[in-house]
Tab-separated table of C-alpha atoms in Angstrom:
chain	number	residue	atom	x	y	z
A	1	MET	CA	70.915	82.986	131.159
A	2	TYR	CA	70.483	82.587	134.973
A	3	LYS	CA	69.582	86.351	135.489
A	4	TYR	CA	67.185	86.077	132.647
A	5	ILE	CA	65.299	83.222	134.274
A	6	LEU	CA	65.567	85.243	137.497
A	7	ALA	CA	64.223	88.356	136.177
A	8	LEU	CA	61.479	86.696	134.440
A	9	SER	CA	60.377	84.647	137.446
A	10	LEU	CA	60.585	87.923	139.416
A	11	ALA	CA	58.128	89.732	136.743
A	12	CYS	CA	55.544	86.860	137.024
A	13	SER	CA	55.183	86.719	140.673
A	14	SER	CA	53.809	90.367	140.744
A	15	CYS	CA	50.699	89.145	138.748
A	16	ALA	CA	47.488	88.291	140.386
A	17	PHE	CA	45.950	84.977	139.278
A	18	ALA	CA	42.444	83.772	140.388
A	19	SER	CA	40.540	80.750	138.556
A	20	SER	CA	36.827	80.110	139.221
A	21	LYS	CA	33.621	80.555	137.781
A	22	ILE	CA	32.241	84.326	137.546
A	23	LYS	CA	29.721	84.998	140.285
A	24	GLN	CA	28.541	88.631	138.755
A	25	VAL	CA	29.450	91.067	135.993
A	26	GLU	CA	28.318	94.718	136.308
A	27	LEU	CA	29.060	97.907	134.743
A	28	ASP	CA	30.069	100.823	137.187
A	29	ASN	CA	30.901	104.180	135.657
A	30	GLY	CA	32.598	102.785	132.313
A	31	VAL	CA	34.378	100.127	134.473
A	32	VAL	CA	32.970	96.488	133.896
A	33	VAL	CA	33.102	94.914	137.260
A	34	ILE	CA	33.754	91.063	137.288
A	35	LEU	CA	33.182	89.510	141.244
A	36	PRO	CA	34.772	85.913	141.091
A	37	ASN	CA	33.328	83.056	143.139
A	38	ILE	CA	36.321	82.905	145.275
A	39	VAL	CA	37.463	84.909	147.758
A	40	ARG	CA	40.837	86.843	146.710
A	41	ASN	CA	42.930	87.568	149.668
A	42	ASP	CA	45.895	88.759	146.870
A	43	SER	CA	44.152	92.042	145.550
A	44	PRO	CA	46.391	95.214	145.666
A	45	CYS	CA	42.818	97.085	145.547
A	46	THR	CA	40.229	97.735	148.124
A	47	THR	CA	37.672	94.982	146.757
A	48	GLN	CA	38.280	91.687	145.732
A	49	SER	CA	36.588	92.617	142.323
A	50	TRP	CA	38.661	92.445	138.791
A	51	GLY	CA	37.978	95.448	136.509
A	52	LEU	CA	37.987	96.390	132.751
A	53	ASP	CA	38.362	100.018	131.705
A	54	MET	CA	35.695	100.147	128.971
A	55	SER	CA	37.652	103.373	127.721
A	56	GLN	CA	40.467	101.198	126.625
A	57	GLU	CA	40.321	99.343	123.078
A	58	GLN	CA	42.166	96.138	124.418
A	59	ASP	CA	39.315	95.643	127.242
A	60	HIS	CA	36.454	95.151	124.768
A	61	ALA	CA	37.915	91.682	123.752
A	62	LEU	CA	38.489	90.661	127.200
A	63	TYR	CA	34.953	91.547	128.299
A	64	GLY	CA	33.438	89.536	125.309
A	65	LEU	CA	35.713	86.798	126.338
A	66	ILE	CA	34.190	86.998	130.096
A	67	LEU	CA	30.947	87.245	128.655
A	68	THR	CA	31.316	84.191	126.913
A	69	ALA	CA	32.597	82.246	129.708
A	70	VAL	CA	29.423	83.352	131.877
A	71	ALA	CA	27.159	82.429	128.847
A	72	MET	CA	29.105	78.756	128.605
A	73	ALA	CA	29.211	78.421	132.522
A	74	LYS	CA	32.585	77.970	132.255
A	75	PRO	CA	35.243	78.887	134.926
A	76	VAL	CA	38.061	80.945	133.922
A	77	THR	CA	41.589	81.889	134.885
A	78	ILE	CA	42.047	85.972	135.448
A	79	GLU	CA	45.242	87.322	135.341
A	80	GLY	CA	45.744	90.746	137.051
A	81	THR	CA	48.037	93.813	136.556
A	82	GLN	CA	48.310	94.459	140.088
A	83	VAL	CA	46.946	98.328	139.017
A	84	CYS	CA	43.817	99.458	140.261
A	85	ILE	CA	40.945	101.049	138.436
A	86	GLY	CA	37.507	102.610	139.172
A	87	ASN	CA	38.784	104.908	142.368
A	88	GLY	CA	41.349	102.320	143.315
A	89	ARG	CA	38.585	99.679	143.979
A	90	TYR	CA	38.894	97.249	140.962
A	91	GLU	CA	42.669	95.196	139.744
A	92	ARG	CA	42.980	95.843	136.011
A	93	ILE	CA	42.463	92.268	134.198
A	94	SER	CA	45.505	91.824	132.032
A	95	LYS	CA	44.648	88.039	130.812
A	96	VAL	CA	41.577	85.879	130.800
A	97	SER	CA	41.274	81.881	129.782
A	98	ILE	CA	38.396	80.134	129.729
A	99	LYS	CA	38.697	76.659	131.199
A	100	ASP	CA	37.400	73.080	130.170
């Protein structure tokens, strides 16, 4: 049991999280770029922005959720994959939650 909990905590420790309102959403060569309203110091990529690869079907749902949060002016929590897309500039998003 101890090894399972340790492995689980190590797996989640590599994930990057940010919680804020979204400052800007733009499209750059098939990658949706999300600029948070906060400064990120934990980005594994060359910018602080998050990204969604629109050639991937699962990223379409995340994009819709992000646009909903922007329209409602709600803060979101974003979890990254530690994988860079868009020529290494943006961290790919794995999970988005809208906050109240």
